[in-house]
XYZ file of C-alpha atoms in Angstrom:
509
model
C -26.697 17.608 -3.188
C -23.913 19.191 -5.419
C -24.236 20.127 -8.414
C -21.060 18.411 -10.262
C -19.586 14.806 -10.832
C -15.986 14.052 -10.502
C -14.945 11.352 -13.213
C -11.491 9.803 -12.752
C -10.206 7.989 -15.947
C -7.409 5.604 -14.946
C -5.755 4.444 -18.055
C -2.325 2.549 -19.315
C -0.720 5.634 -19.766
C -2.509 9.246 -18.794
C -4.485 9.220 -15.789
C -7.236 12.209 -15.961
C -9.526 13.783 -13.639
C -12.634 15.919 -15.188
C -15.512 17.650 -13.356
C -18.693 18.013 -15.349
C -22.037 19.373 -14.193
C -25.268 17.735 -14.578
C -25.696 18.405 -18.420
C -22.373 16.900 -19.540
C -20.474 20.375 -19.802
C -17.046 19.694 -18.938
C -16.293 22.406 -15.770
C -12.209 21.358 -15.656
C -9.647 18.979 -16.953
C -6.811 17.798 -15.620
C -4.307 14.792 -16.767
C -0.826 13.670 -15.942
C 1.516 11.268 -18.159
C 2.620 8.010 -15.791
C 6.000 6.238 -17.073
C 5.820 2.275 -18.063
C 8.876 0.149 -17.520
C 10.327 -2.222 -19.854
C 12.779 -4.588 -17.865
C 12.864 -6.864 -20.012
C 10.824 -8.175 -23.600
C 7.175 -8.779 -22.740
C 7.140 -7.101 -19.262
C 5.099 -3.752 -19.150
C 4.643 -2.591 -15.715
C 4.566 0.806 -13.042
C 5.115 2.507 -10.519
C 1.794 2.685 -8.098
C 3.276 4.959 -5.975
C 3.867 7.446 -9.254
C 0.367 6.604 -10.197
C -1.309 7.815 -6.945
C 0.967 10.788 -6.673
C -0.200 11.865 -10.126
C -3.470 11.435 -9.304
C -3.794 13.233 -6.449
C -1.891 16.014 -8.432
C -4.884 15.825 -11.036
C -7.533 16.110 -8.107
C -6.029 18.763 -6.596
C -5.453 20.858 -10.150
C -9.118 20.010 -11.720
C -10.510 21.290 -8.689
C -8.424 24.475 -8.429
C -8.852 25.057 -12.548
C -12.808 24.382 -12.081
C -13.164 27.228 -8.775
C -16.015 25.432 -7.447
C -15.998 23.927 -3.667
C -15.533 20.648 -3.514
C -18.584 20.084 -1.161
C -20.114 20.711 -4.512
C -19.424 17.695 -5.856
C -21.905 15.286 -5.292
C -20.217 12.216 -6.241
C -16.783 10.465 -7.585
C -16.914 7.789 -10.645
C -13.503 6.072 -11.733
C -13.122 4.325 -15.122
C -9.233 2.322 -15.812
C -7.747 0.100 -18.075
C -9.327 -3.663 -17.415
C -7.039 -6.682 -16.854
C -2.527 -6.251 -16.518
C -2.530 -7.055 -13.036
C -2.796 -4.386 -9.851
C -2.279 -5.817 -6.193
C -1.537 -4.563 -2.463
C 0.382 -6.745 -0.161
C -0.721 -8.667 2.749
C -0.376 -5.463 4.770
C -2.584 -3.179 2.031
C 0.007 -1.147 0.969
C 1.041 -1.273 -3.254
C 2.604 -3.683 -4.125
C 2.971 -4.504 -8.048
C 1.573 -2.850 -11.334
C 1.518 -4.836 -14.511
C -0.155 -3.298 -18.094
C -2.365 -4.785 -20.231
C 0.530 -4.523 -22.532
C 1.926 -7.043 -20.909
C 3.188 -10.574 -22.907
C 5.282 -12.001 -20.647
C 2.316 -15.156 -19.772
C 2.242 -15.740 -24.019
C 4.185 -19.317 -23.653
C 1.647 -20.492 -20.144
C -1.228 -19.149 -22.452
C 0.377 -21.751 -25.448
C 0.190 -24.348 -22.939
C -2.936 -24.006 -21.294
C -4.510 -23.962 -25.371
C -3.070 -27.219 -25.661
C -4.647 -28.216 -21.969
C -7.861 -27.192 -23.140
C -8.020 -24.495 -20.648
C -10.126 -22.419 -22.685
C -12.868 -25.476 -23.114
C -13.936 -25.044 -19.078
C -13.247 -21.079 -18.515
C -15.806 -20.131 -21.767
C -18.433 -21.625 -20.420
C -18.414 -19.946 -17.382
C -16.344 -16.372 -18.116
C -17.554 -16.272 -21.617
C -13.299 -16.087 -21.700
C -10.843 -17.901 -22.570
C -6.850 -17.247 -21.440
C -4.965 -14.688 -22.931
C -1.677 -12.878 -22.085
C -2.622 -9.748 -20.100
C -5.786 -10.981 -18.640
C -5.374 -10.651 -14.732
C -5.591 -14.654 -13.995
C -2.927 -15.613 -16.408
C -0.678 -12.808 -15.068
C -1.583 -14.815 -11.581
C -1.094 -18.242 -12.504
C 2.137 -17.133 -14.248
C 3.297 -15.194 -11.129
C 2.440 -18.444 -9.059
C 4.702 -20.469 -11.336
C 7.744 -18.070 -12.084
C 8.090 -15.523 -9.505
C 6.816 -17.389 -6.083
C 8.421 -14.999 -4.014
C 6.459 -12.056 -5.434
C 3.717 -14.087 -5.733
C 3.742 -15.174 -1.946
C 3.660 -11.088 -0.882
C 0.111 -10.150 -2.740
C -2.761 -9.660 -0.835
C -5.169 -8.249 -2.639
C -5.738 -8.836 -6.914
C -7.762 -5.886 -8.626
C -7.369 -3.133 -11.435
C -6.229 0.189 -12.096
C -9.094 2.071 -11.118
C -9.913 -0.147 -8.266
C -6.262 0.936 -6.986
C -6.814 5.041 -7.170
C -10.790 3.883 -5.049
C -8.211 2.020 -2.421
C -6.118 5.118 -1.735
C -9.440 7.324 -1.888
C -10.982 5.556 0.498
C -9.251 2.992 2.219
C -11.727 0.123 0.977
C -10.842 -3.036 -0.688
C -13.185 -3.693 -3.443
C -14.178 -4.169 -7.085
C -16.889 -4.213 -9.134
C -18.617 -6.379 -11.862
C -17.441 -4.699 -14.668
C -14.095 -5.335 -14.391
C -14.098 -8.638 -13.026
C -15.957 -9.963 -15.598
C -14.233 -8.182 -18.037
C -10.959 -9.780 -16.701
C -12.645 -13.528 -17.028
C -13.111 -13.861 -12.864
C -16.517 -14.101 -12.516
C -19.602 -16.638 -13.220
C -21.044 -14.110 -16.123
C -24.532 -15.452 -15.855
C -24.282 -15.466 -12.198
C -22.658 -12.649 -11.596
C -20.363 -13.795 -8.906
C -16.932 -15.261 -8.027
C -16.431 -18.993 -8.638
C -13.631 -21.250 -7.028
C -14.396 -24.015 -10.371
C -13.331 -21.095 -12.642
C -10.444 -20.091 -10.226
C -9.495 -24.355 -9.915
C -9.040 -24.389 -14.011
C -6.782 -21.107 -13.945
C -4.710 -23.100 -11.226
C -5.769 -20.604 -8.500
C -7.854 -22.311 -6.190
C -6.070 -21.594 -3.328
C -6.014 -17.809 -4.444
C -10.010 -16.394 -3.645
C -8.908 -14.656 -0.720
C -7.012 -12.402 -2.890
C -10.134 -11.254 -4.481
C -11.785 -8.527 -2.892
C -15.025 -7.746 -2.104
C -17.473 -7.575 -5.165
C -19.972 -4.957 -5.913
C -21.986 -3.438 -8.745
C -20.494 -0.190 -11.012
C -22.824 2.056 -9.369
C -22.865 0.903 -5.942
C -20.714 3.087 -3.278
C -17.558 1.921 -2.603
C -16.773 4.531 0.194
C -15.875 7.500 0.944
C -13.341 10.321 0.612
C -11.124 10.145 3.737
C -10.037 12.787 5.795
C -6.018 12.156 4.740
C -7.271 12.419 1.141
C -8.958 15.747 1.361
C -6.294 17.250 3.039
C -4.062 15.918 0.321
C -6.231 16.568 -2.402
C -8.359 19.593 -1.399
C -11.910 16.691 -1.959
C -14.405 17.531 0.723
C -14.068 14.655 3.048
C -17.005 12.067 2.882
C -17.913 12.777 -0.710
C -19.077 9.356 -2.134
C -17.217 7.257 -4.532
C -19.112 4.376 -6.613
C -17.036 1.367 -7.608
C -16.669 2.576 -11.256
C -16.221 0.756 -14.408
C -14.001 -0.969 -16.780
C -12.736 1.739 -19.004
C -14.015 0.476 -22.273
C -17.346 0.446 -20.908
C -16.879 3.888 -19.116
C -15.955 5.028 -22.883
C -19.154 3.382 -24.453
C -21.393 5.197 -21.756
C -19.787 8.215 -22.076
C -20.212 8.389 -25.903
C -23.929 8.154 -25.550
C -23.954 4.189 -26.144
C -26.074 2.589 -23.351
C -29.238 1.136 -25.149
C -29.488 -2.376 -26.039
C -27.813 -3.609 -29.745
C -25.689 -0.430 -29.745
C -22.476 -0.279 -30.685
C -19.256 1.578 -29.807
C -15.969 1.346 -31.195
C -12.615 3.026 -29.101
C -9.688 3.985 -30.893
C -7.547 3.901 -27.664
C -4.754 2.121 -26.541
C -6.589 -0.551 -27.152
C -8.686 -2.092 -30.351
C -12.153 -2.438 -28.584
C -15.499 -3.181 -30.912
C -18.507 -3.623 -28.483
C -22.350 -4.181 -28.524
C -24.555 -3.993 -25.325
C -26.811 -7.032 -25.710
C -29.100 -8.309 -23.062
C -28.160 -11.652 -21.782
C -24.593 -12.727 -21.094
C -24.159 -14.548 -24.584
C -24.360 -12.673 -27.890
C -25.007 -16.086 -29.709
C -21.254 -17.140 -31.288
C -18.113 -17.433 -29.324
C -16.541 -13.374 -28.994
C -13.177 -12.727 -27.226
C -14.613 -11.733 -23.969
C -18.113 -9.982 -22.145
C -18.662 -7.570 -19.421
C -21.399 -6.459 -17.297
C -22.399 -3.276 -18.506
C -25.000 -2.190 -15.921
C -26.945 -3.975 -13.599
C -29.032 -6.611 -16.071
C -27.115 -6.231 -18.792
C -23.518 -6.955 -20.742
C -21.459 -5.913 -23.167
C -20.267 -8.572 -25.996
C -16.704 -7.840 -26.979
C -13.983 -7.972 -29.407
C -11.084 -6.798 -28.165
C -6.882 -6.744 -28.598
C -4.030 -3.942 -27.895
C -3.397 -3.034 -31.374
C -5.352 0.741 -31.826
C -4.081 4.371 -30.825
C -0.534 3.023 -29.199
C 0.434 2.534 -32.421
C 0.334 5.908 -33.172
C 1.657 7.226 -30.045
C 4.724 4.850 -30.350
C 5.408 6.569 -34.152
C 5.002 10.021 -32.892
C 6.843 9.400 -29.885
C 10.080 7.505 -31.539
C 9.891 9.478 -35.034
C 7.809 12.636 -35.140
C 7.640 14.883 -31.796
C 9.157 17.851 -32.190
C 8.504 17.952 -36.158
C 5.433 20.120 -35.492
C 4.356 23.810 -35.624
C 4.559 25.320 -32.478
C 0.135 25.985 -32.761
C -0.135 22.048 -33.807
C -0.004 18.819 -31.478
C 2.568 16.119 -33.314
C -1.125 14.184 -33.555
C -2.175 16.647 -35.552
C 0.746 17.124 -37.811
C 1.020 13.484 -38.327
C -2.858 13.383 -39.576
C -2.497 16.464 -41.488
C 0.498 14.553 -43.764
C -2.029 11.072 -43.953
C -4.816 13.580 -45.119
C -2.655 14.992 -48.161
C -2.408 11.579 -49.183
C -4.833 10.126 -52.094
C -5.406 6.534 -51.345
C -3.700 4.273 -54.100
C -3.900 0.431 -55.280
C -0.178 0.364 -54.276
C -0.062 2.062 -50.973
C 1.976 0.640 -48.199
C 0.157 -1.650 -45.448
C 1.096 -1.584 -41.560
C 0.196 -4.689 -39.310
C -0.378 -2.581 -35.759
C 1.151 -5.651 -33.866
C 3.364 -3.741 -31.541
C 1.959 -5.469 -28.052
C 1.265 -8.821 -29.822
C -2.474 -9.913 -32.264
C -5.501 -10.609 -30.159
C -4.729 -14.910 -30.478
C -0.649 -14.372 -31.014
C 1.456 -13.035 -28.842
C 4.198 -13.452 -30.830
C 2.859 -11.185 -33.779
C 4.923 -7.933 -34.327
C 4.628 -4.890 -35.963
C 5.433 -4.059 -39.628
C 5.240 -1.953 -42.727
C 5.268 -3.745 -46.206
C 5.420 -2.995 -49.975
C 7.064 0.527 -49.088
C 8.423 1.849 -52.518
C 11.125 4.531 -52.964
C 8.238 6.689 -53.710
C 6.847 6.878 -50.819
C 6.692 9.372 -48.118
C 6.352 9.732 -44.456
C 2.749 10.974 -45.254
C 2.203 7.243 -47.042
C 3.463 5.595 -44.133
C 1.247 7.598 -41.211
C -1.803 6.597 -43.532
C -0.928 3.067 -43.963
C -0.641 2.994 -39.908
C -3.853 4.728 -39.559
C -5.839 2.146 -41.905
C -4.247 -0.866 -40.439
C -5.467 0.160 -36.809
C -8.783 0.480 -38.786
C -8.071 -2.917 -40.841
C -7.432 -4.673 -37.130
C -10.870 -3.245 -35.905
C -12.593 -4.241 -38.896
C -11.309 -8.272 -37.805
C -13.136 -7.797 -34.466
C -16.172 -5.910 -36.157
C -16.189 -9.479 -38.786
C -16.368 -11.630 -35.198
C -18.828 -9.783 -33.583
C -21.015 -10.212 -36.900
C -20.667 -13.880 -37.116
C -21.004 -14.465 -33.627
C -24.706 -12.711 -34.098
C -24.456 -9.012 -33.724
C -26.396 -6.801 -36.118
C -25.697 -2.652 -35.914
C -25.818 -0.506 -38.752
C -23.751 2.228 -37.157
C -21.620 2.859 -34.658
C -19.873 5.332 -32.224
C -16.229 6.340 -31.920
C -14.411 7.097 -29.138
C -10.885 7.368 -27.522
C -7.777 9.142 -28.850
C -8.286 8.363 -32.145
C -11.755 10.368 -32.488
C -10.286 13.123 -31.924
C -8.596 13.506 -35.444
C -10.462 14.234 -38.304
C -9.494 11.893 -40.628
C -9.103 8.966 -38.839
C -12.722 8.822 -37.830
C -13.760 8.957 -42.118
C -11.251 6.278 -42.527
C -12.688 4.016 -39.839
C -16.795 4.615 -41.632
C -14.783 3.500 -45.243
C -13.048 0.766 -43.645
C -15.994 -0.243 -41.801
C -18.402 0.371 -43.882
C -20.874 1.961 -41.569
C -21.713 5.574 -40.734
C -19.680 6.936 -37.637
C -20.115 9.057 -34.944
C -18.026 11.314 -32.579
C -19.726 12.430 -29.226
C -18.829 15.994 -27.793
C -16.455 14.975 -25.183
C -13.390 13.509 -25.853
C -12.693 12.380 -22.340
C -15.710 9.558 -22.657
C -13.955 7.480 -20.177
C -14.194 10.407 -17.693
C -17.731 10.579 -18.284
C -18.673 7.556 -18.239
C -17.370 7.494 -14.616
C -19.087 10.283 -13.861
C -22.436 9.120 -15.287
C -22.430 6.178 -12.712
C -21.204 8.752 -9.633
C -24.737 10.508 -10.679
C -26.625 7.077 -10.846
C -24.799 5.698 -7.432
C -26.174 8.880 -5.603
C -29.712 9.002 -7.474
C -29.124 11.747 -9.964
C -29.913 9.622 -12.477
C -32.467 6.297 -12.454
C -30.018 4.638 -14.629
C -27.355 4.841 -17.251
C -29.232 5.209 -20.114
C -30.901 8.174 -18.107
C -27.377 9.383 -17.379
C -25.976 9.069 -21.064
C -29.261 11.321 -22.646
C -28.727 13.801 -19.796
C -24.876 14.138 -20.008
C -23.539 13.037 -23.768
C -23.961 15.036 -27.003
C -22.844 13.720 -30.635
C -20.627 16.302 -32.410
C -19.570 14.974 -35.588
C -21.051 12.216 -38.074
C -18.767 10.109 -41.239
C -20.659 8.327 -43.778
C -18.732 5.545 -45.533
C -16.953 6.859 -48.867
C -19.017 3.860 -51.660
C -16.103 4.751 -54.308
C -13.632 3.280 -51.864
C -15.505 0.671 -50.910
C -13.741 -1.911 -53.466
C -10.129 -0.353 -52.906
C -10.640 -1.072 -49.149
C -11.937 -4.906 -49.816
C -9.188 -5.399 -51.612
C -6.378 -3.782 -49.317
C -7.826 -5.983 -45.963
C -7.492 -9.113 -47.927
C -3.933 -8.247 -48.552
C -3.640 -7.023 -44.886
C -4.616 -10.727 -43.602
C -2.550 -12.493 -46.402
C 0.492 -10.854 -45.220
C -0.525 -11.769 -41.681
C -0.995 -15.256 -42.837
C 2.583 -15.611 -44.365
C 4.294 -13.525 -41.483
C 2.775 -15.742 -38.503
C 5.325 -18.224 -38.852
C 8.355 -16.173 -38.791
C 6.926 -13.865 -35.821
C 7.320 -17.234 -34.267
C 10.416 -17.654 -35.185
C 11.640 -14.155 -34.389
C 10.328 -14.437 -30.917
C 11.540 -17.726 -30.080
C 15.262 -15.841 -30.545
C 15.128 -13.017 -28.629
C 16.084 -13.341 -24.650
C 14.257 -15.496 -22.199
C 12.145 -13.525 -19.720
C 11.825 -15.781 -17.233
C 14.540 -15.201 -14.950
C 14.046 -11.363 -14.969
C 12.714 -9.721 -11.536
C 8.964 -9.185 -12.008
């Protein structure tokens, strides 16, 4: 069997493909920027023909970057982003890509609150409707855009799309499905009462055939390889939501452990061993075969960052220095004051209000760009802390907790997130955790590995640790009670706001 594990990492933005050997070491990296489209307010979608090119592009470079054969790798995992919306038409082919940036289904989700939807999906999803899970996007494309609606075949994810084109199957896995709010959770299977209360029980033949993270999906086939430079017939497991993928690959994958990703996406998580954590959470997951993952979840993290680098900062950089980097070092050369600025990192919506935007308040003429990067960089770490306070109340106990997606890469944002939090952090080795992840279930699906927790303590390595700053313990109390003050008083007028701006529904989907 080869001796390396192909991990594909799928997500709203950058897909990635990074061969590691047995031990973890990463061998070769590869990753390609995909473009989003806008047409209109609420709509984030893409191009699946530009996502397969790029990742075949990936392929082919990580395995020309790593000079190994291919027929030495023994296995392919792939981790993506979990709900938006990702189908082929009744022919197989792609069809339709939509984020889970995506808004567009706030006003069915206002609806279906008022319905009472939520009070029959919980019970059985552990879920209850939001805007850019995958059954609203459904239900909404059933009601607004019939004609596209009429055309899809087959209703899966992001990573689930790249294991299509790899090997010509049709299939999903638990992770994602249950992350999405599709499956029985306790059961572990599809079920047409859950599908009846989303308004989609005529739709379970889009669903497509349902198997476990580490199972084999299929194989590489011959056009692939030839396209890719892949050995034909390597094996490729089903894969794994990517905020699960992350936890795994940061070395979290024992039970009442807890991982926190700084992506594009907020996402606070705790593997626990029974499908209910004890309170109500925003949604769980399978996380390997017996057990789940109790989360706390909304797209209000790392893409706030990107979106101020992209719009204000690139280019402002040294030459040696990533914009990233330059925007962190001006945050670190700030000394945290009572009178600050404060950022609400509502660009995609809050967690329960679509309608929520982004915003800086108190700035004073005082203040500099460094102020404002800071103030962005706590209130992604203000919005986590929210989700932390759920997970709490709803019965979780952890003492620490590990870090990973883009934002563990700086190295001040991870000491702001342990004072915020107020619990040590830690940073694994790898920063693609995602990739790993993947990988770690290629090596279970093929017997490398007995299971993930075996996988995680041979492949994953912590490289830096944050302990909680006690003197800013009390300034950071008292700037998160402002933070959800302002939110308080600004939830009205979001509404309003919103209610002005264009109607989507008559745009093309």
């Amino acid at each position: 069997m080869g001796e390396y594990l192909l991990g594909l990492d799928a997500g709203n933005t950058v897909i990635k493909a990074v061969i590691f050997d047995r031990t973890g070491r990463e061998v070769a990296y590869a990753g390609e920027e995909g473009h989003s489209r806008m047409p209109c307010p609420g709509h984030v979608e893409r191009d699946l023909g530009e996502l397969w090119a790029n990742a075949k592009r990936v392929i082919r470079t990580c395995l020309d970057r790593a000079g190994i054969a291919a027929v030495d790798i023994a296995a392919i995992g792939c981790a993506g982003h979990g709900n938006g919306l990702y189908a082929l038409d009744r022919n197989g082919e792609p069809f339709l890509g939509i984020q889970s940036l995506d808004t567009r289904a706030t006003g069915l989700v206002e609806e279906w609150e008022a319905e009472a939807v939520g009070d029959r999906t919980y019970p059985i999803a552990r879920q209850r409707p939001w805007p850019s899970q995958t059954p609203t996007l459904l239900a909404w494309l059933k009601r607004h855009r019939p004609e596209i609606f009429q055309r899809i075949g087959t209703v899966f994810y992001s990573k689930d799309f790249v294991v299509n084109r790899l090997t010509g199957e049709r299939v999903s896995e638990m992770s994602d499905m249950s992350g999405a709010g599709l499956l029985d959770l306790a059961a572990r299977r599809y079920d047409r009462t859950l599908m009846e209360a989303y308004g989609l029980g005529d739709c379970m033949d889009l669903l497509p055939r349902l198997i476990e993270s580490a199972d084999m999906a299929g194989r590489v086939t011959e056009e692939v390889a030839a396209e890719t430079g892949l050995a034909a017939g390597t094996p490729v497991v089903a894969g794994l939501f990517d905020v699960v993928a992350s936890a795994l690959g940061s070395g979290v994958s024992r039970t009442g452990s807890a991982s926190i990703i700084a992506g594009t996406w907020s996402i606070n998580q705790v593997i626990i061993d029974g499908p209910d954590l004890g309170g109500p959470v925003f949604m769980s997951s399978t996380f390997d075969r017996r057990r789940y993952m109790a989360m706390e979840n909304s797209a209000t993290s790392a893409a706030n960052l990107e979106w101020l680098v992209r719009e204000f900062f690139d280019g402002e950089h040294a030459e040696s220095a990533s914009p990233f980097d330059a925007c962190c070092a001006l945050a670190a050369e700030i000394q945290p004051a009572a009178d600050d600025p404060l950022y609400h990192p509502y660009l995609y919506g809050a967690q329960q209000d679509g309608h929520a935007r982004a915003g800086f308040y108190g700035i004073a003429g005082w203040h500099t760009k460094g102020h404002l990067i800071r103030a962005l960089l706590e209130g992604v770490a203000f919005g986590h802390r929210q989700h932390v306070e759920t997970l709490r109340r709803a019965g979780a106990t952890f003492d620490q907790a590990v870090l990973s997606g883009g934002g563990s890469r700086s190295r001040l944002w991870p000491q702001i997130f342990a004072d915020v939090l107020g619990v040590p952090v830690s940073v694994a080795i790898s920063g693609e955790t995602g990739a790993l992840g993947a990988a770690i279930a290629a090596g279970t699906g093929v017997g490398l590995f007995a299971d993930f927790t075996e996988g995680a303590d041979a492949m994953v390595r912590i490289d830096r640790h944050y302990r909680p700053n006690a003197a800013l313990a009390a300034h950071y109390d008292r700037r998160y009670a402002l933070y959800n003050d302002i939110a308080e008083a600004m939830a009205p007028l979001w509404r309003r706001l919103s209610a002005a701006e264009p109607t989507a529904t008559g745009a093309a989907a």
